[in-house]
Coordinates of C-alpha atoms and ligand atoms in Angstrom, one line a residue:
M1 CA 6.9 -20.6 0.5
P2 CA 6.0 -18.2 -1.5
G3 CA 5.3 -14.6 -0.3
I4 CA 7.1 -11.4 0.0
L5 CA 9.1 -9.9 2.9
L6 CA 10.8 -6.4 3.8
G7 CA 13.3 -5.7 1.7
D8 CA 13.2 -7.9 -0.8
V9 CA 13.0 -6.8 -4.5
F10 CA 9.7 -6.9 -5.6
P11 CA 9.6 -9.6 -8.3
N12 CA 9.4 -8.0 -11.9
F13 CA 6.1 -9.8 -13.1
E14 CA 4.1 -9.5 -16.3
A15 CA 0.7 -9.2 -16.3
D16 CA -2.1 -8.6 -18.4
T17 CA -4.1 -5.9 -17.0
T18 CA -7.2 -3.2 -17.7
T19 CA -4.6 -0.6 -19.4
G20 CA -2.4 -3.7 -21.4
R21 CA 0.5 -5.9 -20.9
I22 CA 2.8 -4.6 -18.2
K23 CA 6.2 -5.5 -16.2
F24 CA 6.5 -4.8 -13.4
H25 CA 9.1 -2.4 -12.6
D26 CA 8.9 -0.9 -16.4
F27 CA 5.4 -0.1 -14.6
L28 CA 6.7 1.6 -11.8
G29 CA 9.6 3.5 -13.1
D30 CA 11.5 5.4 -10.9
S31 CA 8.2 6.1 -8.8
W32 CA 6.8 4.4 -5.8
G33 CA 4.1 2.1 -6.2
I34 CA 1.3 0.2 -4.6
L35 CA -0.2 -3.1 -4.9
F36 CA -3.5 -3.9 -3.7
S37 CA -5.1 -6.7 -3.8
H38 CA -9.0 -8.1 -3.7
P39 CA -10.7 -11.1 -3.8
A40 CA -12.9 -11.0 -6.4
D41 CA -14.5 -8.5 -9.3
F42 CA -18.2 -7.9 -8.4
T43 CA -18.3 -8.1 -4.4
P44 CA -19.7 -5.6 -2.6
V45 CA -16.6 -4.6 -0.4
C46 CA -14.3 -4.6 -2.9
T47 CA -16.7 -2.4 -4.9
T48 CA -16.4 0.0 -2.3
E49 CA -12.2 -0.2 -1.7
L50 CA -11.9 0.1 -5.3
S51 CA -14.1 3.5 -5.4
R52 CA -12.3 5.0 -2.1
A53 CA -8.8 4.5 -4.3
A54 CA -9.9 5.9 -6.6
K55 CA -11.6 9.1 -5.3
L56 CA -8.1 9.4 -3.5
A57 CA -5.6 8.4 -6.6
D58 CA -4.9 12.2 -6.8
E59 CA -3.7 12.2 -3.1
F60 CA -1.5 9.0 -4.5
K61 CA 0.0 11.1 -7.6
K62 CA 1.0 14.0 -5.5
R63 CA 2.8 11.5 -3.5
G64 CA 4.5 10.0 -6.2
V65 CA 2.9 6.6 -6.1
K66 CA 1.3 4.7 -9.0
M67 CA -1.6 2.5 -8.0
I68 CA -2.1 -0.8 -9.8
A69 CA -5.1 -3.4 -8.3
L70 CA -5.1 -6.3 -9.0
S71 CA -7.9 -9.6 -8.5
I72 CA -8.6 -12.7 -9.7
D73 CA -10.6 -12.6 -12.9
S74 CA -10.4 -11.5 -16.4
V75 CA -9.8 -8.2 -17.9
E76 CA -13.0 -8.6 -19.7
D77 CA -14.8 -8.7 -16.4
H78 CA -12.2 -6.1 -14.7
K79 CA -13.3 -3.7 -17.1
N80 CA -17.1 -4.2 -17.1
W81 CA -16.7 -3.9 -13.0
S82 CA -14.7 -0.6 -13.2
K83 CA -17.8 0.5 -14.7
D84 CA -19.7 -0.3 -11.4
V85 CA -17.0 0.9 -9.2
M86 CA -17.1 4.2 -10.7
A87 CA -20.6 4.4 -11.1
Y88 CA -20.4 3.6 -7.3
G89 CA -18.6 6.6 -6.9
N90 CA -21.1 8.6 -8.6
E91 CA -18.2 9.0 -11.7
A92 CA -20.4 7.0 -14.0
G93 CA -18.8 7.5 -17.5
T94 CA -15.0 7.9 -15.9
P95 CA -12.6 5.4 -16.2
L96 CA -10.8 4.1 -13.3
P97 CA -7.8 6.2 -12.7
F98 CA -5.6 3.1 -12.3
P99 CA -4.9 -0.2 -14.0
I100 CA -6.2 -3.7 -12.9
I101 CA -4.1 -6.7 -12.9
A102 CA -5.7 -10.1 -14.2
D103 CA -4.7 -13.1 -12.2
D104 CA -7.5 -15.6 -13.5
K105 CA -4.8 -18.4 -13.1
R106 CA -4.1 -17.2 -9.6
E107 CA -0.2 -17.6 -10.3
L108 CA 0.8 -14.0 -9.2
S109 CA -1.6 -14.5 -5.8
V110 CA 0.1 -17.5 -5.4
Q111 CA 3.6 -16.2 -5.8
L112 CA 3.0 -13.1 -3.4
G113 CA 1.0 -15.3 -0.9
M114 CA -2.0 -13.4 -1.3
L115 CA -4.5 -16.1 -1.1
D116 CA -6.9 -16.4 1.9
P117 CA -7.7 -20.0 2.8
D118 CA -10.9 -19.4 4.2
E119 CA -13.2 -17.6 1.8
R120 CA -13.6 -19.5 -1.5
N121 CA -15.6 -19.0 -4.8
K122 CA -18.6 -21.3 -5.7
A123 CA -15.7 -23.6 -7.6
G124 CA -14.4 -24.2 -3.9
L125 CA -11.2 -22.0 -5.2
P126 CA -9.7 -20.0 -2.2
L127 CA -9.9 -15.8 -3.4
T128 CA -7.0 -14.0 -3.3
A129 CA -7.4 -11.4 0.0
R130 CA -6.8 -7.6 1.1
C131 CA -2.9 -7.1 0.8
V132 CA -1.0 -3.8 0.5
F133 CA 2.1 -3.7 -0.7
V134 CA 4.1 -0.3 -1.0
I135 CA 7.4 -0.6 -3.3
G136 CA 10.2 2.0 -3.1
P137 CA 11.7 3.8 -5.9
D138 CA 14.6 1.2 -5.5
K139 CA 11.9 -1.5 -6.3
K140 CA 12.1 -2.9 -2.7
L141 CA 9.2 -3.9 -0.5
K142 CA 9.0 -0.9 2.5
L143 CA 5.4 -2.1 3.7
S144 CA 2.7 -5.0 3.6
I145 CA -0.4 -5.3 5.2
L146 CA -2.6 -8.2 4.8
Y147 CA -6.3 -8.2 5.6
P148 CA -8.5 -11.2 5.1
A149 CA -11.3 -11.0 2.6
T150 CA -14.0 -10.3 4.9
T151 CA -12.5 -6.5 6.1
G152 CA -12.4 -3.9 4.1
R153 CA -9.3 -1.6 4.4
N154 CA -8.9 2.2 4.9
F155 CA -7.1 4.2 2.0
V156 CA -6.9 7.5 4.3
E157 CA -4.8 5.4 6.6
I158 CA -2.3 4.0 3.9
L159 CA -1.9 7.4 2.6
R160 CA -0.9 8.2 6.2
V161 CA 1.4 5.7 6.5
I162 CA 2.8 6.0 2.9
D163 CA 3.4 9.7 4.8
S164 CA 5.7 8.2 7.1
L165 CA 7.5 5.5 4.9
Q166 CA 8.7 8.5 2.8
L167 CA 9.4 11.0 5.6
T168 CA 11.7 8.0 7.5
A169 CA 13.4 6.9 3.7
Q170 CA 15.2 10.6 3.9
K171 CA 15.3 11.4 7.5
K172 CA 17.0 9.3 10.6
V173 CA 13.4 9.7 12.4
A174 CA 10.4 7.0 13.0
T175 CA 7.0 8.0 13.6
P176 CA 4.9 7.5 16.6
V177 CA 1.3 6.2 16.9
D178 CA -1.4 8.0 15.4
W179 CA 1.1 10.6 13.5
K180 CA 0.2 12.6 11.2
P181 CA 2.2 14.7 8.7
G182 CA 3.2 18.2 10.4
E183 CA 3.6 16.4 13.7
K184 CA 6.2 15.9 15.8
V185 CA 8.4 12.9 14.9
M186 CA 10.8 10.4 16.8
V187 CA 14.3 10.5 16.5
I188 CA 15.8 6.9 16.0
P189 CA 17.0 4.6 18.9
S190 CA 20.7 4.2 16.7
L191 CA 20.9 7.7 16.4
P192 CA 24.0 9.0 19.3
D193 CA 22.6 12.2 21.1
S194 CA 26.0 14.3 19.7
E195 CA 24.3 13.5 16.3
A196 CA 20.8 13.9 16.5
T197 CA 21.1 17.9 18.4
A198 CA 23.5 18.5 14.7
L199 CA 21.1 16.7 12.3
F200 CA 17.9 18.6 13.8
P201 CA 18.0 22.2 13.8
N202 CA 14.2 22.5 15.3
G203 CA 16.2 20.7 18.7
V204 CA 15.7 17.6 20.1
T205 CA 13.2 17.0 23.4
T206 CA 13.6 14.1 25.5
K207 CA 10.8 13.1 27.6
E208 CA 11.7 12.0 31.3
L209 CA 10.5 8.5 32.4
P210 CA 10.6 6.4 35.3
S211 CA 13.7 3.9 34.2
G212 CA 15.7 7.3 33.9
K213 CA 16.8 6.1 30.0
K214 CA 16.8 8.8 27.9
Y215 CA 14.8 6.9 24.4
L216 CA 12.0 8.9 23.7
R217 CA 13.6 11.7 22.4
Y218 CA 11.3 14.2 19.6
T219 CA 12.3 16.3 16.8
Q220 CA 9.9 18.6 14.4
I221 CA 11.0 18.0 11.1
Ligands
BEZ1 C1 -16.3 -8.3 -0.6 O1 -15.9 -8.2 -1.3 O2 -17.6 -8.1 -0.3 C2 -16.2 -9.8 -0.3 C3 -15.1 -10.5 -1.2 C4 -15.2 -12.0 -0.5 C5 -15.4 -12.1 0.5 C6 -16.4 -11.3 1.3 C7 -16.8 -10.2 1.1

């Protein structure tokens, strides 16, 4: 079964991109990475998404995350489409700040389980879904999100998720619903109270619940 699961080492594939041939692990180096796929070049939703990703490129850079997109067309198409994308975002003449992988043979899309069976091109071939893979500096998959081709993603939410991934990779905490950086986080359930008190100098507060179980433990990082 093609596809990749959380914790798997992300495949070290080779591919042609708009900035040349890459070997994925070398491209990532010691950084975090985000690979996001698109159904096809010169399509409306994809153009809006790529434009938003380009506008947020500095935010990804600030977090040490290398960006790379993928679509099932050629390098030449990608280069031409990039000009449309930047013009759509009122930045005509500025290069797209990240490469796009050419997967015109759909090999990578099959390997990574990214095809959307419900959306097909004029030749009847399936298009790529909107996948998001976040890869850690250890080259392991930390997050995957899979949207159908017909639903555009929210890249601000993806940044929020990366903030959570990077925080929870360092500290024994988890981020609650709708969390944003700076807000209280939750102590992970496996950490005993005695260790939590020692680990979190800002203190740990517990919310009382009808069950009497003290599992909702908050702290401020
Ligand atoms: C789009 O990017 O607009 C799109 C691509 C494939 C199916 C539906 C929408």
